[in-house]
Every structure is written in C-alpha cells, then in structure tokens.
Short mmCIF file of C-alpha atoms and ligand atoms in Angstrom, two decimals:
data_model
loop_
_atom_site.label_atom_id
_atom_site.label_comp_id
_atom_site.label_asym_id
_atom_site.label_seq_id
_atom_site.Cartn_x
_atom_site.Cartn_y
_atom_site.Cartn_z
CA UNK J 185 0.42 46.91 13.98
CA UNK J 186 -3.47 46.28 15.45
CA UNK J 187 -3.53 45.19 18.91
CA UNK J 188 -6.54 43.32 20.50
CA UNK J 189 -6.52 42.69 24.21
CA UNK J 190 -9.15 40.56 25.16
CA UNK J 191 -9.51 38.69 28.80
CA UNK J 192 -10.66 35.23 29.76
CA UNK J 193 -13.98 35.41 30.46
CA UNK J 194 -14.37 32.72 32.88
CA UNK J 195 -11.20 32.59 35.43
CA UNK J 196 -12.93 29.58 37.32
CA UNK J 197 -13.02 27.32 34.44
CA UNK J 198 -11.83 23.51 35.09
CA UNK J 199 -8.54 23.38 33.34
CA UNK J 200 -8.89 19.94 32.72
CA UNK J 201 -9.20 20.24 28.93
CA UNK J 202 -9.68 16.41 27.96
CA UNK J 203 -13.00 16.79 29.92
CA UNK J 204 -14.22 19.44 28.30
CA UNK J 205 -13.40 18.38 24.42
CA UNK J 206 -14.12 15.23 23.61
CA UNK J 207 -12.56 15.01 20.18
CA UNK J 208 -12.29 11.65 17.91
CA UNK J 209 -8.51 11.96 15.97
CA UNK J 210 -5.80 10.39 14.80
CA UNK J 211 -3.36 12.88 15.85
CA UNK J 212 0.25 12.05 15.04
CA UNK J 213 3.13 12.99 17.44
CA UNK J 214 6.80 13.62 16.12
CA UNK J 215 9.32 13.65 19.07
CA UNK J 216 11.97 16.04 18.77
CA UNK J 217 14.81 14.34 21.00
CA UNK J 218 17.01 17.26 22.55
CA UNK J 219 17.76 16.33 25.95
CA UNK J 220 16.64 18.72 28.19
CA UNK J 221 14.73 21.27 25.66
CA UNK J 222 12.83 17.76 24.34
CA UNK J 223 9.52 18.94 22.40
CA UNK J 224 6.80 17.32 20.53
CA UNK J 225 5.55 18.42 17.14
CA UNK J 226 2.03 17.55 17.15
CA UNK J 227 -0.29 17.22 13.73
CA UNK J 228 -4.03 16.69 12.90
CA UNK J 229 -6.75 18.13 11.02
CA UNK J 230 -8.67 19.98 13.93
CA UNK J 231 -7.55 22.77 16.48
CA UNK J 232 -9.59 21.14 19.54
CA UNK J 233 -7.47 18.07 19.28
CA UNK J 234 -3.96 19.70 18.78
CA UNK J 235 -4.59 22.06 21.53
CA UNK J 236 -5.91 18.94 24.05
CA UNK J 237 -2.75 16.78 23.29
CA UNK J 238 -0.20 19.36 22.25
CA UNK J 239 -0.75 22.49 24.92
CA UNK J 240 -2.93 20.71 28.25
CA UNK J 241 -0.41 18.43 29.80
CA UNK J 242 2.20 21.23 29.73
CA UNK J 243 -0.60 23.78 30.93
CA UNK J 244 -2.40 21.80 33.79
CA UNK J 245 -1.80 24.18 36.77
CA UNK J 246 -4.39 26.66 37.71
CA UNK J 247 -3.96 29.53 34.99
CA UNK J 248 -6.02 31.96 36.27
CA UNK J 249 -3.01 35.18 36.27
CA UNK J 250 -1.43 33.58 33.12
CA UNK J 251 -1.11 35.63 30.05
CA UNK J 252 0.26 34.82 26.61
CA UNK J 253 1.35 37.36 23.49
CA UNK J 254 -0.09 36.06 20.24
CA UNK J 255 1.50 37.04 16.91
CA UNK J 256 0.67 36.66 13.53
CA UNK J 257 0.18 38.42 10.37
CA UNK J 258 -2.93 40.13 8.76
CA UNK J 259 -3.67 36.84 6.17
CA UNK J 260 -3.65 34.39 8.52
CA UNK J 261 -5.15 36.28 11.41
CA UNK J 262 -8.50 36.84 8.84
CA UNK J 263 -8.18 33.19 9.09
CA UNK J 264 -7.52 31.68 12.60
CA UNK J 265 -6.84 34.24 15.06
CA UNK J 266 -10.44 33.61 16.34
CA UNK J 267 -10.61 30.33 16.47
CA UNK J 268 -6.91 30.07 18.35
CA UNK J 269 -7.40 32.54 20.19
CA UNK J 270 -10.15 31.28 21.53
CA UNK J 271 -8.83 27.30 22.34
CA UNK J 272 -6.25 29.78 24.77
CA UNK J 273 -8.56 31.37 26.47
CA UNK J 274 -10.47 27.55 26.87
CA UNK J 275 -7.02 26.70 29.07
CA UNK J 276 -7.00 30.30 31.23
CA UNK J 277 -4.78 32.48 29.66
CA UNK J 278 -5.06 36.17 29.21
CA UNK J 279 -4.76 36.97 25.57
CA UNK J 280 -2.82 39.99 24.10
CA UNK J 281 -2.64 39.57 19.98
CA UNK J 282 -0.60 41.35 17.82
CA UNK J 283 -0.89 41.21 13.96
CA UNK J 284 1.53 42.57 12.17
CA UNK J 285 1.70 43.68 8.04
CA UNK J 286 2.07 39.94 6.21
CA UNK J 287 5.83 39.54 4.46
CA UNK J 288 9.69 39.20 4.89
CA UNK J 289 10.06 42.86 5.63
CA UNK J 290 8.50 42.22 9.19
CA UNK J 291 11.75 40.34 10.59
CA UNK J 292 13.35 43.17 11.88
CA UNK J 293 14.52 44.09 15.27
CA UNK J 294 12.35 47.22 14.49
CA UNK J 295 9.25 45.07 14.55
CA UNK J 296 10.65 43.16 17.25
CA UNK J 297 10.84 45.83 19.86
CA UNK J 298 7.22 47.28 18.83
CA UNK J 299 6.39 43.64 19.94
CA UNK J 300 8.83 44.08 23.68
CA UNK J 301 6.90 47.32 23.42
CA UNK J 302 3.02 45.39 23.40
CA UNK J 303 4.32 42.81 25.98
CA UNK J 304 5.48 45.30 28.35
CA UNK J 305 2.13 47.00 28.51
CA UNK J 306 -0.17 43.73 28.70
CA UNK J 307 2.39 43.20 32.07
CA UNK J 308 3.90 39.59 29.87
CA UNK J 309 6.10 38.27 32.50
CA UNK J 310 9.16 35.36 32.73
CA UNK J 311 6.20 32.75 33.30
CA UNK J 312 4.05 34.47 30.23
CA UNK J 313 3.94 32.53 26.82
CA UNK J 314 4.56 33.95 23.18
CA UNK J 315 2.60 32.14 20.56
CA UNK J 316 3.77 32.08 16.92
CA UNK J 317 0.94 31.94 14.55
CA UNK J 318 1.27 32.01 10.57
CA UNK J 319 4.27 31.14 8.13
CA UNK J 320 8.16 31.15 8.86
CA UNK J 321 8.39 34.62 9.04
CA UNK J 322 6.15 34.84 11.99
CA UNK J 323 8.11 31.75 13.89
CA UNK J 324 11.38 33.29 13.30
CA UNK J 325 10.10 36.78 14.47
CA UNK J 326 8.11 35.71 17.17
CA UNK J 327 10.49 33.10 18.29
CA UNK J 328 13.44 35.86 18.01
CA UNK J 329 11.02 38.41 20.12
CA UNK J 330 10.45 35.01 23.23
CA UNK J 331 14.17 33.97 22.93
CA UNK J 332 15.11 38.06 23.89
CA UNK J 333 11.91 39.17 26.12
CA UNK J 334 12.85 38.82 29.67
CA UNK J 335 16.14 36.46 28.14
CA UNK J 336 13.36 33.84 27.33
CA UNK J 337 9.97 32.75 27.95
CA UNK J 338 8.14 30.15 27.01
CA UNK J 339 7.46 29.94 23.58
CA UNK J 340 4.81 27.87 21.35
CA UNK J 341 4.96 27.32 17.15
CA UNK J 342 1.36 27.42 15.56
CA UNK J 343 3.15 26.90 11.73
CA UNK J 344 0.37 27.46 8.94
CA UNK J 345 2.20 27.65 5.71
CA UNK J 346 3.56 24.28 4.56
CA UNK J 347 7.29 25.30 4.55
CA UNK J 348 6.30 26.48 8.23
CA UNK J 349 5.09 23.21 9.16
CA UNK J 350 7.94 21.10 7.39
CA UNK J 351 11.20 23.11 8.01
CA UNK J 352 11.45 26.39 9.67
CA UNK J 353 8.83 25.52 12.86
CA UNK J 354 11.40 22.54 13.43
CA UNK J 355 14.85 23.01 14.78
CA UNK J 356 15.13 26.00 16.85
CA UNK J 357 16.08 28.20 14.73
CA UNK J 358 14.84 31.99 14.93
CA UNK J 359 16.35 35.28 13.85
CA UNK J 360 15.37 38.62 12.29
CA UNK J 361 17.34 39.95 9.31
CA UNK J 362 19.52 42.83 9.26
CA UNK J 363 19.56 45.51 6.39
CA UNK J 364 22.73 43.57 5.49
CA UNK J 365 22.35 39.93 5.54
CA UNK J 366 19.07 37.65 6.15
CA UNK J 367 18.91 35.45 9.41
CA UNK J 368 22.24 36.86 10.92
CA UNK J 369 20.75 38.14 14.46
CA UNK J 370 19.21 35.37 16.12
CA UNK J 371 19.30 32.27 18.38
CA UNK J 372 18.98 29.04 18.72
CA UNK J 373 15.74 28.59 20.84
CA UNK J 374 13.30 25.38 20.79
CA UNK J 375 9.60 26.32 21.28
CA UNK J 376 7.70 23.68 23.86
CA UNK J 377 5.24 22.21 21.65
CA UNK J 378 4.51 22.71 17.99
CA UNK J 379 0.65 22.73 16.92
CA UNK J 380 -0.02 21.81 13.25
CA UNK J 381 -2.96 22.39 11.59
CA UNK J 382 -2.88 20.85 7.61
CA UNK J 383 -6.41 21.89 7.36
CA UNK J 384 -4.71 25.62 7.83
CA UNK J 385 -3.44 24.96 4.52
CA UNK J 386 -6.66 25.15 2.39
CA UNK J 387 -6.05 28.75 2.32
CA UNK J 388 -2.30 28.83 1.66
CA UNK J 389 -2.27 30.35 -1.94
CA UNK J 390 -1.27 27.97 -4.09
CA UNK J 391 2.67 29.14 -4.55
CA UNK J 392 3.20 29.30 -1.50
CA UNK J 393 2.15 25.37 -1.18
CA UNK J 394 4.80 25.11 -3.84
CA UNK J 395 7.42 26.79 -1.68
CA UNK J 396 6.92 24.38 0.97
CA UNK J 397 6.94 21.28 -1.58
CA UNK J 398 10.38 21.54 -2.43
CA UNK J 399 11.78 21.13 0.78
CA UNK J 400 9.67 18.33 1.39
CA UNK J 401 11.38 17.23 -1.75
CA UNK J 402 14.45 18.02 -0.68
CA UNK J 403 13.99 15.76 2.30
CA UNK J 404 13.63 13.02 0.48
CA UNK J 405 16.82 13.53 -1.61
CA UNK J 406 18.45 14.25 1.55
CA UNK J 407 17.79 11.13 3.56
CA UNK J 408 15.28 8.95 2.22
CA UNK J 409 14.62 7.39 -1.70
CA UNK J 410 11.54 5.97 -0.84
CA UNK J 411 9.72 8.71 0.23
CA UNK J 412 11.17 10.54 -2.91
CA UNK J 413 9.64 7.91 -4.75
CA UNK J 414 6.01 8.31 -2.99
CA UNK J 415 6.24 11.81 -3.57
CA UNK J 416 6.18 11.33 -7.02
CA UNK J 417 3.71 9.14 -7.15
CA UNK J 418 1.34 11.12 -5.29
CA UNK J 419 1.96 14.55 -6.50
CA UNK J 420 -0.89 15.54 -8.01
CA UNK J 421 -3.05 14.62 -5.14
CA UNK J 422 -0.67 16.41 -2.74
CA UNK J 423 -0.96 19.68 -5.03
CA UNK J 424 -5.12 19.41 -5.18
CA UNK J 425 -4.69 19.10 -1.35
CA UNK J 426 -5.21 15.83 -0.20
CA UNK J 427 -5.15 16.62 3.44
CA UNK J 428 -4.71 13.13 4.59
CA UNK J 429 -1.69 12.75 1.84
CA UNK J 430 -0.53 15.94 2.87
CA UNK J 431 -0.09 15.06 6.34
CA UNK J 432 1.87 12.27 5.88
CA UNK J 433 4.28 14.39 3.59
CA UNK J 434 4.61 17.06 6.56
CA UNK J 435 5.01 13.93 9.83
CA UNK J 436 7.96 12.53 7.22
CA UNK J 437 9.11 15.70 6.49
CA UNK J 438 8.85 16.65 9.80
CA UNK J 439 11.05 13.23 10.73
CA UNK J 440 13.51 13.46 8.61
CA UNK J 441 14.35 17.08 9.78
CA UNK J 442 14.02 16.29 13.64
CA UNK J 443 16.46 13.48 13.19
CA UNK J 444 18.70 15.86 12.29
CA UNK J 445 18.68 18.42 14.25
CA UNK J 446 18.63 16.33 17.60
CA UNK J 447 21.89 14.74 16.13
CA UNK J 448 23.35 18.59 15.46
CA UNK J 449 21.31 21.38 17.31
CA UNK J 450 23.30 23.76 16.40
CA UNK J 451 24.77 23.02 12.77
CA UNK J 452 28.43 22.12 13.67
CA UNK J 453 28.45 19.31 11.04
CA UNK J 454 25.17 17.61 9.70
CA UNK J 455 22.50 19.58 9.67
CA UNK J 456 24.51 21.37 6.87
CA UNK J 457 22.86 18.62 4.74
CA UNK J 458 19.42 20.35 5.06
CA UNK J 459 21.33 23.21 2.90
CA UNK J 460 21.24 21.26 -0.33
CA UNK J 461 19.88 23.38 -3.15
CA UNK J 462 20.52 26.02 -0.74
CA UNK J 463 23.96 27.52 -2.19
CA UNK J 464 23.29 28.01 -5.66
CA UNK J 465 18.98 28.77 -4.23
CA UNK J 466 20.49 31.19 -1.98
CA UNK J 467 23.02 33.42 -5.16
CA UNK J 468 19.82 33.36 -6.75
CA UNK J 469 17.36 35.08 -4.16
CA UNK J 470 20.40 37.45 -3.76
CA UNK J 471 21.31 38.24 -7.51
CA UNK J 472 16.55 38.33 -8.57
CA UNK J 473 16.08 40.75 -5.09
CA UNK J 474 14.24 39.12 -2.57
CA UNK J 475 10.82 39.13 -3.15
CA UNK J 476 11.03 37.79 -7.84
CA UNK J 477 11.64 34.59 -6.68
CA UNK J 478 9.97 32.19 -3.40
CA UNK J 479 12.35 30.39 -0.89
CA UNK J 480 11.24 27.38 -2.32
CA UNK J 481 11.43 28.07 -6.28
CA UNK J 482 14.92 29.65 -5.81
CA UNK J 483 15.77 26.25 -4.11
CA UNK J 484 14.06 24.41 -6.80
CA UNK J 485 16.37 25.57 -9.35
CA UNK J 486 19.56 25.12 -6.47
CA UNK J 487 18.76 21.59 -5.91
CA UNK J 488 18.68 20.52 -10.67
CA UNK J 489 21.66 22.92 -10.61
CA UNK J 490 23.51 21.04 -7.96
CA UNK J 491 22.37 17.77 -8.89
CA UNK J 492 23.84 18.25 -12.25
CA UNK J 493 27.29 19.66 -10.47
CA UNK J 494 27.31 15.77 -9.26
CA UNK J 495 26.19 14.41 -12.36
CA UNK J 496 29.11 16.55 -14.71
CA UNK J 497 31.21 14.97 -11.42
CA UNK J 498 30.13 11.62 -12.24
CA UNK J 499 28.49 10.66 -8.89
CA UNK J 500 24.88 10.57 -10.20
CA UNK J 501 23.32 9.55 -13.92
CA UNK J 502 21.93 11.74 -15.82
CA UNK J 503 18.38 9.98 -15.23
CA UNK J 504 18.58 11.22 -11.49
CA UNK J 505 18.33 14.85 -12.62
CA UNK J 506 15.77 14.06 -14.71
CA UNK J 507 13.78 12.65 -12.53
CA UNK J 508 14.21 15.59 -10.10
CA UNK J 509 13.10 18.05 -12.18
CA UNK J 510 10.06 15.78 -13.26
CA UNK J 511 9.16 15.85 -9.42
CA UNK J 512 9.72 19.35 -8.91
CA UNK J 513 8.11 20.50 -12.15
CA UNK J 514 4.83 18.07 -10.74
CA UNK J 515 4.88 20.29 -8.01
CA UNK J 516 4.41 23.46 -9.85
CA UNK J 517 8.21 24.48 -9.20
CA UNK J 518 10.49 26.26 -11.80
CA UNK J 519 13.67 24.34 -12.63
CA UNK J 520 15.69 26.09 -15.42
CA UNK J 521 17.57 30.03 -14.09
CA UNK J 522 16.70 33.29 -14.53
CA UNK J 523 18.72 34.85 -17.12
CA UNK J 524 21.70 35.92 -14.77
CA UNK J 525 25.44 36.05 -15.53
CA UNK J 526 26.96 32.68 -14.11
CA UNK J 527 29.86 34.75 -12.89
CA UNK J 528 27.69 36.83 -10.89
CA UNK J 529 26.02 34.01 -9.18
CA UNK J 530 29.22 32.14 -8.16
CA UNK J 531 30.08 35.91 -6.94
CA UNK J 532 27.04 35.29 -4.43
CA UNK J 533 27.69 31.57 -3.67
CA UNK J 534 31.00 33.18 -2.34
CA UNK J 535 29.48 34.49 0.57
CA UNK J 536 27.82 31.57 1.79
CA UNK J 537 28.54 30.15 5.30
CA UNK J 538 29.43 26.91 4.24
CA UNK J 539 32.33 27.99 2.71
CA UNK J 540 36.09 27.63 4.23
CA UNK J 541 38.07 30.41 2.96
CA UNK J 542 37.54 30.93 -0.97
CA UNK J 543 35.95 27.30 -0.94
CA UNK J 544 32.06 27.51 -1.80
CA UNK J 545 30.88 24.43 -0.02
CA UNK J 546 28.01 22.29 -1.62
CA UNK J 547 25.77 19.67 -0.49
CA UNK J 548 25.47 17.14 -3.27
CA UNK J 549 23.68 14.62 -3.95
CA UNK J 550 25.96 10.84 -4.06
CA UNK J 551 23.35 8.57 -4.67
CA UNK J 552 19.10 8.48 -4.76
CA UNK J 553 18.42 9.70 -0.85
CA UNK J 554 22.22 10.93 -0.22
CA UNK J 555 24.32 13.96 0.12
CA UNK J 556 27.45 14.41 1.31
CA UNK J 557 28.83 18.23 1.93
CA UNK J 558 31.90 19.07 -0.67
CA UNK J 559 34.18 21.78 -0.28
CA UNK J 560 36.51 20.99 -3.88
CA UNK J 561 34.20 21.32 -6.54
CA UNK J 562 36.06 22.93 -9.27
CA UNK J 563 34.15 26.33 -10.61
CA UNK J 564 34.50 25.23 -14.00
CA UNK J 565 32.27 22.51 -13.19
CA UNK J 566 30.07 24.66 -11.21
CA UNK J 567 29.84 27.26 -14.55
CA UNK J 568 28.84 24.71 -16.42
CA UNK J 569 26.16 23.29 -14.39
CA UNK J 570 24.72 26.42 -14.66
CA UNK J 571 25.08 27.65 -18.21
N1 LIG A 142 13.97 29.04 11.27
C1 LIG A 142 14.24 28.24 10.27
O1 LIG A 142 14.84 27.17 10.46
C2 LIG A 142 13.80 28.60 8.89
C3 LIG A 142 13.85 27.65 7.87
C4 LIG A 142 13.35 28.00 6.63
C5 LIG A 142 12.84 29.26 6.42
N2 LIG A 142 12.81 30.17 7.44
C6 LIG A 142 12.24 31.51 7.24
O2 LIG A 142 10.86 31.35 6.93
C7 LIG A 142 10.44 32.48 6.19
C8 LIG A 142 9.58 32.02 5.05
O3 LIG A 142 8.45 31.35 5.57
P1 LIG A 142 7.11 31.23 4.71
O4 LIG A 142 7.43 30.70 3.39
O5 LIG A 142 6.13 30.51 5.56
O6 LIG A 142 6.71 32.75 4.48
P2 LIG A 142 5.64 33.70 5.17
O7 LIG A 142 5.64 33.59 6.63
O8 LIG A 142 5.86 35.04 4.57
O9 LIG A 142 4.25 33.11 4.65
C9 LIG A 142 3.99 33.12 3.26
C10 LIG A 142 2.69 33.85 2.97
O10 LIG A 142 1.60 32.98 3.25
C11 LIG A 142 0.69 33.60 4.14
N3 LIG A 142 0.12 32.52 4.92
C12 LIG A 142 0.74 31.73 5.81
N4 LIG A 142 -0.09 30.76 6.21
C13 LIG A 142 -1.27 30.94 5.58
C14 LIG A 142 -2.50 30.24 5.56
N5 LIG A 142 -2.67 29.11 6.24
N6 LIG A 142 -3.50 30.73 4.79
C15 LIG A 142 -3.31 31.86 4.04
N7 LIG A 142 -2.16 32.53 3.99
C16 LIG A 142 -1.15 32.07 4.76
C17 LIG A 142 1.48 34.62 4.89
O11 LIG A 142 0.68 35.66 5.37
C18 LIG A 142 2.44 35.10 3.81
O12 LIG A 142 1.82 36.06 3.01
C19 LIG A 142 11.70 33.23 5.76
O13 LIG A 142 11.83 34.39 6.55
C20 LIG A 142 12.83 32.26 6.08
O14 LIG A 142 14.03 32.90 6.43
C21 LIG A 142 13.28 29.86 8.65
ZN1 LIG A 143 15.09 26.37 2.72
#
C-alpha cells in the first residue's frame, strides 16, 4: 500500500467554490430519499462541476484543520487521483491517499485496518472525511473502513467503473469479505454525496463496461420495459461509449435502484428484487472460483437461466428470453453456462440468503419489466432450465 500525504497549500483560500469555477453543465441530480441519511447522487462529464454541486454546499464552513483519507486502487489512481485530489484540496482539506493493489482480494478486514492504521497517523478525526475512489470494491472497502473508523465519519462515493456508478455506489451497502463467504461483515452506511464521472469510464477496459451493462439490464427487467426497450436500441452506441447515451443509462439506472432502496433500506422485502439473475449468477461465481467469471457475466447467464425457469413455468413466452439474450449478447455478455454439473450448482443456490429453510428463493421475471420473488419453484424445473 503507497501512501502520499500532501497538504493544502493555501489555508486562506475563499471556500466559496461557485466563485472560483465557473463551469457550463448539465449536471443531473438523482435524490436518494432516506429520511434523515437523504443523499444526492450527482452525474456529469467534468470533475469541476460534480465537485461545485455535489461536495460545496455540504463543505461551506471554513476548512482550514479539515482532513480527508482518499482511497483507491493502483488503475484508477494512474488515472484520477491527481486530478481529485486536487478539486479537495480547491475546498481546504488536508489530503492523506492511500492506493491499494487493484482486485477483489483487497476487501478484507486485513486491508481495512492497514487503512485505521494510515488514518490514525494523518490524526483523521470524527469530523474527517473518507473518500471512495475507483470500482465497487473500493466503495465497499472504503465505505466498510468510514462506517467502523471512529463508529463513522463522513463518507463520500467517487464510483468509476460502470457497475460502481449504477449499483454498488447506491444503497448503502458496504462490507469486506471473509475467507468464508463474500459481503458477510459489513453495514449498512449511506455516503453524503455520490460524485459520478462517465467520462471516468473511457478507461474502464472494455469487460468491465460489460459487467456493469447487465445490471443496467437487469434494471430494466426489474422495473421498467421501456427502458429495456431503449437499451436495445441503443446498444451499440452505449458499448462504443457514447458518453451522453451512457449517462442516461447510469441516471435511470441509478433511479430505478434509489427507488428501491428508499422504499427498503435494509432488504426486509423489496430490494430482494435487485437479486434477479443473482441466485443461479451467484452458484456460478461459487462453483468457476471467483475471479473465471465477472459479477456481471455470471449474472448474465443467472438472469436467461431464470428467465427460462419462468418461461418452462409458463409466466413468460419463449420470445422474452430471446430477446434477453439478444440484449445481453449486444452487450458483449455470455449467456449459455460453463460446463458445470447442474446438481452442483443447485448445491450452491442452496446457500443463498433468499432462501427459507431448503427453499432456494428466485426472483423471476412475470411479465416484460416485472419480477416477483418465488420461494416454490420445483428443482426439476430449475434442472432443466439449466441443462
Ligand atoms: N455495495 C453494493 O451494493 C454492491 C453491489 C454490487 C457489487 N458490489 C461489489 O462491487 C465489487 C465489484 O465492483 P467492480 O466491478 O467495480 O470491481 P472493481 O472495483 O474490482 O473494478 C473493476 C476493475 O476496473 C478497474 N477500474 C475501475 N474504474 C476504472 C476506470 N475508470 N478506469 C480504469 N480502470 C478502472 C479497477 O481497478 C478494477 O481492476 C464486488 O466486490 C462486489 O461485491 C457491491
Ligand atoms: Zn450484482
């Protein structure tokens, strides 16, 4: 882990930001509605704008003893560290970064306490931000590290990988995985505003765009047909990076998943729906090894294989799978499994926490932009949607 410390140069600088940046957007601003921990997820092409609408009416006091831990991961620091880094150091803060080895095998409460360990030294206090900057593993880490330092400070999503910006940045979810299970120590902690950059994405390799398509897919079979229905017909343009297409894709996406979670912060009952494709994406991440298959292409091949549970169930023609795998396949996503036993995956879907008792639970698709969650789907019906 590299450390940089570097200081505000200028501790007399007006903090009025809009005064100093005089930036020409068309910045869009998602509300995320949760009574008292109420956030806004801001979006836009340029970090001078986020930063003046999304960070300087929470940061208008004088700043000049404020100081702020920035993580991220070696790719994405080569990328924006300097450029963030410095918009933070525009509003007063003292800036500590740490960037830490790129991957899932950072969320750890190893990693997390070399982190207490940094923000102990650079003297981070309860008033003292954490900044999360780079893909969902960073957010859940770094969010896990402000949820526990001091038992919370203030903490602030910078998401730059598209499934980042459209699902795990959103909802308050963060967690580091244990050598047993993914995601099972954590919290649910909102961050006070979310900055996204889509321009950050121009130098997202191009499966890892992929990953984040097919939740933005998902979204649409989740909640709303005709955004499914734009998504296909602008796929190609959203996978050559149409930044202006891609942006409305993420504010949706970004919609649709805030809508949500402000109706069920903490998944009692319908943000279970955001699992579809999850149960049979999840057996198959488990039964590969983390690490053969993405989030997203694992849930790529969940949400035909679930689709067609519904179909053999006789909720859904045959067309609708189609036409999901068309989508999915436009976006560079695999849709047929590995060659794994059946048996064996079922034997993983049995461990999933949407089960009651020896029930796997699914969320399955009842009609173009609907799911319900189902807890009686016979495994015969299950085998053969995946043979
Ligand atoms: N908290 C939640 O609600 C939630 C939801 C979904 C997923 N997650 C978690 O998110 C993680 C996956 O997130 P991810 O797919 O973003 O993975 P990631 O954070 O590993 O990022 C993917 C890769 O892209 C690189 N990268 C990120 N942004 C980049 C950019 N702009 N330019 C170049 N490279 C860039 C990263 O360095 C990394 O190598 C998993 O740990 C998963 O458990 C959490
Ligand atoms: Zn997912």
């Amino acid at each position: 882990m590299l450390v940089v410390q570097s200081i505000a140069k200028n501790l007399q600088m007006p903090y009025d930001y809009k005064s100093i940046f005089k930036v020409v957007s068309d910045i869009k601003t998602i509300p995320v509605q949760l009574e008292k921990r109420s956030y806004s997820i801001y979006l836009d092409d340029n970090w001078e704008s986020l930063f003046q609408e999304g960070l300087s009416s929470i940061y208008t006091k004088d700043a000049s003893d404020r100081k702020l831990l920035l993580i991220t991961d070696e790719n994405v620091a080569n990328w924006y560290q300097q450029a963030v880094e410095e918009q933070f150091r525009n509003l007063g803060f003292t800036v500590t970064t740490a960037v830490i080895k790129p991957g899932e095998s950072a969320k750890t409460l190893g990693e997390a306490e070399k982190l207490y360990d940094i923000a102990l030294e650079a003297n981070l206090d309860r008033q003292s931000l954490v900044v999360a900057l780079g893909g969902g593993v960073i957010g859940d880490l770094a969010g896990f590290v402000a949820a526990t330092y001091m038992r919370g400070v203030p903490f602030v999503q910078i998401p730059t990988s598209l499934l980042a910006q459209v699902d795990s940045s959103v909802g308050g979810k963060v967690a580091v995985n244990h050598p047993k299970a993914k995601n099972v120590i954590g919290a649910f902690y909102q961050p006070q505003s979310v900055l996204m950059n889509v321009s950050s994405l121009k130098t997202l390799p191009k499966r890892e765009l992929s990953t984040g398509l097919a939740e933005v897919i998902k979204y649409g079979v989740i909640y709303d047909e005709s955004f499914l229905s734009w998504l296909e017909t602008h796929m190609t343009d959203l996978m050559s990076l149409d930044l202006s297409l891609l942006s409305k894709a993420i504010q949706r996406s970004c919609e649709i998943k805030a809508d949500v979670v402000s109706q069920d912060e903490t998944e009692q009952g319908l943000r279970a729906i955001l699992n579809f494709g999850h149960t049979v994406g999840h057996a198959i991440e488990s039964s590969a090894g983390y690490g053969s298959y993405t989030h997203g292409e694992a849930v790529s091949i969940g949400m035909i294989v679930e689709t067609r549970i519904t179909h053999l169930m006789g909720m859904v023609p045959a067309e609708y799978v189609n036409r999901l795998e068309a989508v999915l396949i436009g976006a560079g996503l695999p849709v047929t499994l590995p060659d794994v036993d059946p048996n064996v995956l079922i034997g993983w879907m049995r461990h999933d926490k949407k089960n009651i008792g020896d029930k796997i639970g699914f969320v399955l698709p009842v009609g173009p932009g609907r799911v319900e969650v189902f807890h009686n789907v016979e495994t015969d019906i299950v085998l053969e949607a995946l043979a």
